[in-house]
């Protein structure tokens, strides 16, 4: 489904801060996999997401979806097949628009613009139905501006909006990191429900080791631009949080911390 082949990426080329993050990095993601990606700061986990989405360019290598290269596609072009939820709840919604307008905008992603109304009234009942699954009462607040919602409510909406149109991939970029523990659990349960229901191929970067172990069917740990752990479903089931912490401690000692 998705292949990263011979990826090379260097930051701050030609400066004293030049850093080579990826050197001949390879990754293959099968259709329907839900992969949790963990690692220390600077390990390359978020850079992988940015390279896939087109937020940053490759130095060399290739990224293929269903055997076709997407390297030459702009970020907005890739967004037609990739849904992304960011760490910051404000990035996935438009605060100056109301809930109904946000839902309509997400519903029309990738469609041609024209002079008709931005909200199709025939779709309102569908939007309310989708919002009701969040169990946050948002289906009764369609005309409330999204900027007035809590961070958790906005993140739940961002997750819902990112998956309203058909996707090849769902990218979750530490999407619970800015939330309180209770809201974080709600968002993760909703995430798992949507991923399973729509059978989405998913890459989730997280700092929450429990989420990484409990959710998904594959776990990858990144360190210095390399995948030092790659656990399939069976090995993941046998892995405990303490095991992952042990690897983190080994890495820390190697780095002189």
PDB file of C-alpha atoms in Angstrom:
ATOM      1  CA  UNK A   1       0.000   0.000   0.000  1.00  0.00           C
ATOM      2  CA  UNK A   2       2.657   2.525   1.094  1.00  0.00           C
ATOM      3  CA  UNK A   3       6.396   2.285   0.547  1.00  0.00           C
ATOM      4  CA  UNK A   4       9.188   4.603   1.600  1.00  0.00           C
ATOM      5  CA  UNK A   5      12.231   3.603  -0.421  1.00  0.00           C
ATOM      6  CA  UNK A   6      15.850   4.671   0.180  1.00  0.00           C
ATOM      7  CA  UNK A   7      14.795   7.884   1.920  1.00  0.00           C
ATOM      8  CA  UNK A   8      17.525  10.460   2.592  1.00  0.00           C
ATOM      9  CA  UNK A   9      16.896  13.718   4.430  1.00  0.00           C
ATOM     10  CA  UNK A  10      19.375  16.267   5.781  1.00  0.00           C
ATOM     11  CA  UNK A  11      18.336  19.401   7.655  1.00  0.00           C
ATOM     12  CA  UNK A  12      20.200  22.759   7.563  1.00  0.00           C
ATOM     13  CA  UNK A  13      22.461  21.743   4.700  1.00  0.00           C
ATOM     14  CA  UNK A  14      25.680  23.717   4.407  1.00  0.00           C
ATOM     15  CA  UNK A  15      25.444  25.179   7.911  1.00  0.00           C
ATOM     16  CA  UNK A  16      27.099  24.338  11.233  1.00  0.00           C
ATOM     17  CA  UNK A  17      23.760  22.808  12.249  1.00  0.00           C
ATOM     18  CA  UNK A  18      23.670  20.341   9.357  1.00  0.00           C
ATOM     19  CA  UNK A  19      22.065  17.102  10.507  1.00  0.00           C
ATOM     20  CA  UNK A  20      21.437  13.968   8.471  1.00  0.00           C
ATOM     21  CA  UNK A  21      18.298  12.372   9.857  1.00  0.00           C
ATOM     22  CA  UNK A  22      17.542   9.672   7.290  1.00  0.00           C
ATOM     23  CA  UNK A  23      20.126   7.803   5.261  1.00  0.00           C
ATOM     24  CA  UNK A  24      18.655   5.030   3.089  1.00  0.00           C
ATOM     25  CA  UNK A  25      15.568   4.628   5.284  1.00  0.00           C
ATOM     26  CA  UNK A  26      12.949   2.114   4.124  1.00  0.00           C
ATOM     27  CA  UNK A  27       9.437   1.385   5.379  1.00  0.00           C
ATOM     28  CA  UNK A  28       6.568  -0.665   4.013  1.00  0.00           C
ATOM     29  CA  UNK A  29       3.006  -0.269   5.283  1.00  0.00           C
ATOM     30  CA  UNK A  30       0.391  -2.866   4.371  1.00  0.00           C
ATOM     31  CA  UNK A  31      -3.235  -2.028   3.658  1.00  0.00           C
ATOM     32  CA  UNK A  32      -5.287  -1.898   6.848  1.00  0.00           C
ATOM     33  CA  UNK A  33      -2.348  -1.673   9.253  1.00  0.00           C
ATOM     34  CA  UNK A  34      -2.690   0.583  12.291  1.00  0.00           C
ATOM     35  CA  UNK A  35       0.888   1.453  13.225  1.00  0.00           C
ATOM     36  CA  UNK A  36       1.918   3.181  16.438  1.00  0.00           C
ATOM     37  CA  UNK A  37       5.204   5.079  16.034  1.00  0.00           C
ATOM     38  CA  UNK A  38       7.187   6.040  19.133  1.00  0.00           C
ATOM     39  CA  UNK A  39      10.653   7.431  19.779  1.00  0.00           C
ATOM     40  CA  UNK A  40      12.574  10.185  21.534  1.00  0.00           C
ATOM     41  CA  UNK A  41      12.604  13.789  20.319  1.00  0.00           C
ATOM     42  CA  UNK A  42      14.552  14.086  17.086  1.00  0.00           C
ATOM     43  CA  UNK A  43      14.258  10.387  16.297  1.00  0.00           C
ATOM     44  CA  UNK A  44      12.502  11.034  12.987  1.00  0.00           C
ATOM     45  CA  UNK A  45       8.961   9.920  13.796  1.00  0.00           C
ATOM     46  CA  UNK A  46       7.250  13.215  12.934  1.00  0.00           C
ATOM     47  CA  UNK A  47       9.561  13.759   9.956  1.00  0.00           C
ATOM     48  CA  UNK A  48       8.236  10.503   8.485  1.00  0.00           C
ATOM     49  CA  UNK A  49       4.703  11.905   8.624  1.00  0.00           C
ATOM     50  CA  UNK A  50       5.804  15.213   7.108  1.00  0.00           C
ATOM     51  CA  UNK A  51       7.590  13.442   4.248  1.00  0.00           C
ATOM     52  CA  UNK A  52       4.558  11.263   3.503  1.00  0.00           C
ATOM     53  CA  UNK A  53       2.177  14.230   3.573  1.00  0.00           C
ATOM     54  CA  UNK A  54       4.508  16.426   1.515  1.00  0.00           C
ATOM     55  CA  UNK A  55       5.019  19.038   4.243  1.00  0.00           C
ATOM     56  CA  UNK A  56       8.793  18.771   3.724  1.00  0.00           C
ATOM     57  CA  UNK A  57      10.686  17.630   0.603  1.00  0.00           C
ATOM     58  CA  UNK A  58      12.874  14.571   0.206  1.00  0.00           C
ATOM     59  CA  UNK A  59      16.560  14.899  -0.620  1.00  0.00           C
ATOM     60  CA  UNK A  60      16.427  11.563  -2.420  1.00  0.00           C
ATOM     61  CA  UNK A  61      14.424   8.356  -2.438  1.00  0.00           C
ATOM     62  CA  UNK A  62      10.825   7.637  -3.293  1.00  0.00           C
ATOM     63  CA  UNK A  63       7.401   7.376  -1.668  1.00  0.00           C
ATOM     64  CA  UNK A  64       4.899   5.125  -3.394  1.00  0.00           C
ATOM     65  CA  UNK A  65       1.181   4.564  -2.866  1.00  0.00           C
ATOM     66  CA  UNK A  66      -0.209   1.442  -4.544  1.00  0.00           C
ATOM     67  CA  UNK A  67       2.997   1.268  -6.585  1.00  0.00           C
ATOM     68  CA  UNK A  68       2.788   4.865  -7.889  1.00  0.00           C
ATOM     69  CA  UNK A  69       5.207   7.580  -6.798  1.00  0.00           C
ATOM     70  CA  UNK A  70       3.644  10.577  -5.029  1.00  0.00           C
ATOM     71  CA  UNK A  71       6.888  12.533  -4.576  1.00  0.00           C
ATOM     72  CA  UNK A  72       5.976  15.105  -7.230  1.00  0.00           C
ATOM     73  CA  UNK A  73       2.537  15.735  -5.748  1.00  0.00           C
ATOM     74  CA  UNK A  74       2.076  18.897  -3.675  1.00  0.00           C
ATOM     75  CA  UNK A  75       0.843  18.682  -0.099  1.00  0.00           C
ATOM     76  CA  UNK A  76      -2.680  19.784  -1.025  1.00  0.00           C
ATOM     77  CA  UNK A  77      -2.810  17.125  -3.754  1.00  0.00           C
ATOM     78  CA  UNK A  78      -1.776  14.394  -1.328  1.00  0.00           C
ATOM     79  CA  UNK A  79      -4.466  15.556   1.107  1.00  0.00           C
ATOM     80  CA  UNK A  80      -7.063  14.046  -1.237  1.00  0.00           C
ATOM     81  CA  UNK A  81      -5.901  10.575  -0.196  1.00  0.00           C
ATOM     82  CA  UNK A  82      -4.387  11.387   3.217  1.00  0.00           C
ATOM     83  CA  UNK A  83      -6.275  12.617   6.266  1.00  0.00           C
ATOM     84  CA  UNK A  84      -4.170  14.234   8.993  1.00  0.00           C
ATOM     85  CA  UNK A  85      -4.936  15.165  12.588  1.00  0.00           C
ATOM     86  CA  UNK A  86      -2.365  17.407  14.261  1.00  0.00           C
ATOM     87  CA  UNK A  87      -1.278  17.769  17.880  1.00  0.00           C
ATOM     88  CA  UNK A  88      -2.750  21.276  18.014  1.00  0.00           C
ATOM     89  CA  UNK A  89      -6.587  21.052  17.951  1.00  0.00           C
ATOM     90  CA  UNK A  90      -6.680  24.466  16.273  1.00  0.00           C
ATOM     91  CA  UNK A  91      -5.007  23.158  13.112  1.00  0.00           C
ATOM     92  CA  UNK A  92      -7.726  20.745  12.038  1.00  0.00           C
ATOM     93  CA  UNK A  93     -10.690  23.119  12.153  1.00  0.00           C
ATOM     94  CA  UNK A  94     -11.579  26.685  11.183  1.00  0.00           C
ATOM     95  CA  UNK A  95     -12.330  28.654  14.388  1.00  0.00           C
ATOM     96  CA  UNK A  96     -14.157  31.565  12.696  1.00  0.00           C
ATOM     97  CA  UNK A  97     -16.681  29.209  11.066  1.00  0.00           C
ATOM     98  CA  UNK A  98     -19.466  27.410  12.875  1.00  0.00           C
ATOM     99  CA  UNK A  99     -19.693  23.641  13.353  1.00  0.00           C
ATOM    100  CA  UNK A 100     -22.041  23.172  10.407  1.00  0.00           C
ATOM    101  CA  UNK A 101     -19.757  25.109   8.057  1.00  0.00           C
ATOM    102  CA  UNK A 102     -16.730  23.129   9.213  1.00  0.00           C
ATOM    103  CA  UNK A 103     -18.515  19.845   8.561  1.00  0.00           C
ATOM    104  CA  UNK A 104     -19.596  20.996   5.110  1.00  0.00           C
ATOM    105  CA  UNK A 105     -16.049  22.104   4.294  1.00  0.00           C
ATOM    106  CA  UNK A 106     -14.688  18.674   5.232  1.00  0.00           C
ATOM    107  CA  UNK A 107     -17.478  16.942   3.327  1.00  0.00           C
ATOM    108  CA  UNK A 108     -16.483  18.812   0.154  1.00  0.00           C
ATOM    109  CA  UNK A 109     -12.724  18.198   0.379  1.00  0.00           C
ATOM    110  CA  UNK A 110     -11.299  17.536  -3.055  1.00  0.00           C
ATOM    111  CA  UNK A 111     -14.444  18.637  -4.883  1.00  0.00           C
ATOM    112  CA  UNK A 112     -14.565  21.489  -7.399  1.00  0.00           C
ATOM    113  CA  UNK A 113     -15.507  24.926  -6.084  1.00  0.00           C
ATOM    114  CA  UNK A 114     -18.552  26.637  -7.575  1.00  0.00           C
ATOM    115  CA  UNK A 115     -21.006  29.410  -6.765  1.00  0.00           C
ATOM    116  CA  UNK A 116     -23.542  27.272  -4.952  1.00  0.00           C
ATOM    117  CA  UNK A 117     -24.111  27.436  -1.196  1.00  0.00           C
ATOM    118  CA  UNK A 118     -21.238  26.093   0.905  1.00  0.00           C
ATOM    119  CA  UNK A 119     -23.672  24.044   3.022  1.00  0.00           C
ATOM    120  CA  UNK A 120     -25.934  21.483   1.401  1.00  0.00           C
ATOM    121  CA  UNK A 121     -29.051  21.482   3.565  1.00  0.00           C
ATOM    122  CA  UNK A 122     -29.806  17.921   2.516  1.00  0.00           C
ATOM    123  CA  UNK A 123     -26.616  16.851   4.314  1.00  0.00           C
ATOM    124  CA  UNK A 124     -27.379  18.505   7.659  1.00  0.00           C
ATOM    125  CA  UNK A 125     -29.061  15.421   9.107  1.00  0.00           C
ATOM    126  CA  UNK A 126     -25.993  13.394   8.107  1.00  0.00           C
ATOM    127  CA  UNK A 127     -23.690  15.884   9.836  1.00  0.00           C
ATOM    128  CA  UNK A 128     -25.797  15.718  12.998  1.00  0.00           C
ATOM    129  CA  UNK A 129     -25.690  11.929  12.900  1.00  0.00           C
ATOM    130  CA  UNK A 130     -21.888  11.961  12.602  1.00  0.00           C
ATOM    131  CA  UNK A 131     -21.488  14.518  15.392  1.00  0.00           C
ATOM    132  CA  UNK A 132     -23.771  12.546  17.713  1.00  0.00           C
ATOM    133  CA  UNK A 133     -21.292   9.659  17.752  1.00  0.00           C
ATOM    134  CA  UNK A 134     -18.842  11.922  19.578  1.00  0.00           C
ATOM    135  CA  UNK A 135     -21.213  12.031  22.582  1.00  0.00           C
ATOM    136  CA  UNK A 136     -20.301  15.674  23.158  1.00  0.00           C
ATOM    137  CA  UNK A 137     -23.650  17.277  22.304  1.00  0.00           C
ATOM    138  CA  UNK A 138     -22.187  19.047  19.259  1.00  0.00           C
ATOM    139  CA  UNK A 139     -25.083  17.904  17.062  1.00  0.00           C
ATOM    140  CA  UNK A 140     -27.220  20.447  18.944  1.00  0.00           C
ATOM    141  CA  UNK A 141     -24.700  23.283  18.512  1.00  0.00           C
ATOM    142  CA  UNK A 142     -24.404  23.454  14.726  1.00  0.00           C
ATOM    143  CA  UNK A 143     -24.322  27.253  14.661  1.00  0.00           C
ATOM    144  CA  UNK A 144     -21.751  27.690  17.429  1.00  0.00           C
ATOM    145  CA  UNK A 145     -18.366  28.888  16.200  1.00  0.00           C
ATOM    146  CA  UNK A 146     -15.706  26.194  16.502  1.00  0.00           C
ATOM    147  CA  UNK A 147     -13.352  28.689  18.157  1.00  0.00           C
ATOM    148  CA  UNK A 148     -15.654  28.660  21.192  1.00  0.00           C
ATOM    149  CA  UNK A 149     -15.263  24.898  21.722  1.00  0.00           C
ATOM    150  CA  UNK A 150     -12.850  23.208  24.105  1.00  0.00           C
ATOM    151  CA  UNK A 151      -9.627  21.644  22.850  1.00  0.00           C
ATOM    152  CA  UNK A 152     -11.068  18.160  23.229  1.00  0.00           C
ATOM    153  CA  UNK A 153     -14.231  19.037  21.330  1.00  0.00           C
ATOM    154  CA  UNK A 154     -12.203  20.565  18.509  1.00  0.00           C
ATOM    155  CA  UNK A 155      -9.889  17.561  18.322  1.00  0.00           C
ATOM    156  CA  UNK A 156     -12.847  15.192  18.183  1.00  0.00           C
ATOM    157  CA  UNK A 157     -14.254  17.291  15.344  1.00  0.00           C
ATOM    158  CA  UNK A 158     -10.885  17.354  13.568  1.00  0.00           C
ATOM    159  CA  UNK A 159     -10.719  13.557  13.707  1.00  0.00           C
ATOM    160  CA  UNK A 160     -14.260  13.237  12.396  1.00  0.00           C
ATOM    161  CA  UNK A 161     -13.686  15.812   9.632  1.00  0.00           C
ATOM    162  CA  UNK A 162     -10.427  14.239   8.463  1.00  0.00           C
ATOM    163  CA  UNK A 163     -12.180  10.917   7.819  1.00  0.00           C
ATOM    164  CA  UNK A 164     -15.422  12.107   6.204  1.00  0.00           C
ATOM    165  CA  UNK A 165     -14.206  11.553   2.634  1.00  0.00           C
ATOM    166  CA  UNK A 166     -12.671   8.313   1.277  1.00  0.00           C
ATOM    167  CA  UNK A 167      -8.988   8.024   2.280  1.00  0.00           C
ATOM    168  CA  UNK A 168      -6.023   5.789   1.650  1.00  0.00           C
ATOM    169  CA  UNK A 169      -4.278   6.840   4.863  1.00  0.00           C
ATOM    170  CA  UNK A 170      -4.973   8.456   8.202  1.00  0.00           C
ATOM    171  CA  UNK A 171      -2.027  10.300   9.759  1.00  0.00           C
ATOM    172  CA  UNK A 172      -2.236  11.017  13.506  1.00  0.00           C
ATOM    173  CA  UNK A 173       0.475  13.423  14.637  1.00  0.00           C
ATOM    174  CA  UNK A 174       0.477  13.171  18.465  1.00  0.00           C
ATOM    175  CA  UNK A 175      -3.215  13.999  18.278  1.00  0.00           C
ATOM    176  CA  UNK A 176      -3.855  13.434  22.012  1.00  0.00           C
ATOM    177  CA  UNK A 177      -0.728  15.152  23.368  1.00  0.00           C
ATOM    178  CA  UNK A 178      -2.403  18.521  24.031  1.00  0.00           C
ATOM    179  CA  UNK A 179      -5.415  17.036  25.817  1.00  0.00           C
ATOM    180  CA  UNK A 180      -6.095  16.214  29.446  1.00  0.00           C
ATOM    181  CA  UNK A 181      -5.958  12.486  30.385  1.00  0.00           C
ATOM    182  CA  UNK A 182      -9.725  11.910  30.376  1.00  0.00           C
ATOM    183  CA  UNK A 183     -10.266  13.630  27.021  1.00  0.00           C
ATOM    184  CA  UNK A 184      -7.215  11.850  25.626  1.00  0.00           C
ATOM    185  CA  UNK A 185      -8.821   8.479  26.402  1.00  0.00           C
ATOM    186  CA  UNK A 186     -12.095   9.537  24.755  1.00  0.00           C
ATOM    187  CA  UNK A 187     -10.270  10.630  21.594  1.00  0.00           C
ATOM    188  CA  UNK A 188      -8.260   7.387  21.443  1.00  0.00           C
ATOM    189  CA  UNK A 189     -11.394   5.255  21.788  1.00  0.00           C
ATOM    190  CA  UNK A 190     -13.044   7.299  19.042  1.00  0.00           C
ATOM    191  CA  UNK A 191      -9.918   6.980  16.899  1.00  0.00           C
ATOM    192  CA  UNK A 192      -9.883   3.205  17.224  1.00  0.00           C
ATOM    193  CA  UNK A 193     -13.607   3.013  16.470  1.00  0.00           C
ATOM    194  CA  UNK A 194     -13.270   5.064  13.268  1.00  0.00           C
ATOM    195  CA  UNK A 195     -10.132   3.238  12.105  1.00  0.00           C
ATOM    196  CA  UNK A 196     -11.789  -0.154  12.577  1.00  0.00           C
ATOM    197  CA  UNK A 197     -15.115   0.873  11.082  1.00  0.00           C
ATOM    198  CA  UNK A 198     -13.582   2.418   7.941  1.00  0.00           C
ATOM    199  CA  UNK A 199     -10.658  -0.022   7.795  1.00  0.00           C
ATOM    200  CA  UNK A 200      -8.209   2.861   7.487  1.00  0.00           C
ATOM    201  CA  UNK A 201      -4.496   2.333   7.043  1.00  0.00           C
ATOM    202  CA  UNK A 202      -3.169   4.450   9.901  1.00  0.00           C
ATOM    203  CA  UNK A 203       0.137   5.852  11.143  1.00  0.00           C
ATOM    204  CA  UNK A 204      -0.036   7.261  14.673  1.00  0.00           C
ATOM    205  CA  UNK A 205       2.901   9.061  16.264  1.00  0.00           C
ATOM    206  CA  UNK A 206       2.517   9.186  20.032  1.00  0.00           C
ATOM    207  CA  UNK A 207       4.486   9.797  23.229  1.00  0.00           C
ATOM    208  CA  UNK A 208       1.924   7.809  25.207  1.00  0.00           C
ATOM    209  CA  UNK A 209       3.486   4.345  25.536  1.00  0.00           C
ATOM    210  CA  UNK A 210       0.261   2.791  26.833  1.00  0.00           C
ATOM    211  CA  UNK A 211      -1.625   3.998  23.766  1.00  0.00           C
ATOM    212  CA  UNK A 212       1.176   2.688  21.559  1.00  0.00           C
ATOM    213  CA  UNK A 213       0.992  -0.759  23.153  1.00  0.00           C
ATOM    214  CA  UNK A 214      -2.799  -1.017  23.478  1.00  0.00           C
ATOM    215  CA  UNK A 215      -3.890   0.366  20.109  1.00  0.00           C
ATOM    216  CA  UNK A 216      -3.042  -0.758  16.600  1.00  0.00           C
ATOM    217  CA  UNK A 217      -1.584  -3.967  15.176  1.00  0.00           C
ATOM    218  CA  UNK A 218       2.054  -2.908  14.688  1.00  0.00           C
ATOM    219  CA  UNK A 219       4.523  -0.876  16.743  1.00  0.00           C
ATOM    220  CA  UNK A 220       7.643   0.894  15.480  1.00  0.00           C
ATOM    221  CA  UNK A 221      10.251   2.620  17.647  1.00  0.00           C
ATOM    222  CA  UNK A 222      12.432   5.230  15.950  1.00  0.00           C
ATOM    223  CA  UNK A 223      15.918   6.311  17.033  1.00  0.00           C
ATOM    224  CA  UNK A 224      18.318   8.538  15.109  1.00  0.00           C
ATOM    225  CA  UNK A 225      16.454   8.043  11.840  1.00  0.00           C
ATOM    226  CA  UNK A 226      16.230   4.260  12.109  1.00  0.00           C
ATOM    227  CA  UNK A 227      13.503   1.812  13.109  1.00  0.00           C
ATOM    228  CA  UNK A 228      15.166  -0.008  16.008  1.00  0.00           C
ATOM    229  CA  UNK A 229      11.979  -1.919  16.894  1.00  0.00           C
ATOM    230  CA  UNK A 230       9.311  -3.167  14.512  1.00  0.00           C
ATOM    231  CA  UNK A 231       6.767  -5.403  16.241  1.00  0.00           C
ATOM    232  CA  UNK A 232       3.968  -7.169  14.392  1.00  0.00           C
ATOM    233  CA  UNK A 233       0.609  -7.908  16.009  1.00  0.00           C
ATOM    234  CA  UNK A 234       1.723 -11.072  17.770  1.00  0.00           C
ATOM    235  CA  UNK A 235       4.936  -9.604  19.189  1.00  0.00           C
ATOM    236  CA  UNK A 236       3.043  -6.447  20.126  1.00  0.00           C
ATOM    237  CA  UNK A 237       0.559  -8.486  22.168  1.00  0.00           C
ATOM    238  CA  UNK A 238       3.454  -9.999  24.088  1.00  0.00           C
ATOM    239  CA  UNK A 239       5.044  -6.592  24.754  1.00  0.00           C
ATOM    240  CA  UNK A 240       4.489  -4.632  27.964  1.00  0.00           C
ATOM    241  CA  UNK A 241       5.035  -0.955  28.643  1.00  0.00           C
ATOM    242  CA  UNK A 242       7.958  -1.906  30.890  1.00  0.00           C
ATOM    243  CA  UNK A 243       9.652  -3.590  27.918  1.00  0.00           C
ATOM    244  CA  UNK A 244       9.387  -0.408  25.864  1.00  0.00           C
ATOM    245  CA  UNK A 245      10.663   1.692  28.771  1.00  0.00           C
ATOM    246  CA  UNK A 246      13.641  -0.631  29.026  1.00  0.00           C
ATOM    247  CA  UNK A 247      14.582   0.062  25.409  1.00  0.00           C
ATOM    248  CA  UNK A 248      14.187   3.810  26.008  1.00  0.00           C
ATOM    249  CA  UNK A 249      16.543   3.564  28.991  1.00  0.00           C
ATOM    250  CA  UNK A 250      19.137   1.731  26.896  1.00  0.00           C
ATOM    251  CA  UNK A 251      18.929   4.428  24.228  1.00  0.00           C
ATOM    252  CA  UNK A 252      19.304   7.140  26.876  1.00  0.00           C
ATOM    253  CA  UNK A 253      22.461   5.530  28.278  1.00  0.00           C
ATOM    254  CA  UNK A 254      23.933   5.166  24.771  1.00  0.00           C
ATOM    255  CA  UNK A 255      23.328   8.871  24.176  1.00  0.00           C
ATOM    256  CA  UNK A 256      25.103   9.781  27.416  1.00  0.00           C
ATOM    257  CA  UNK A 257      22.032  10.879  29.355  1.00  0.00           C
TER     258      UNK A 257
END
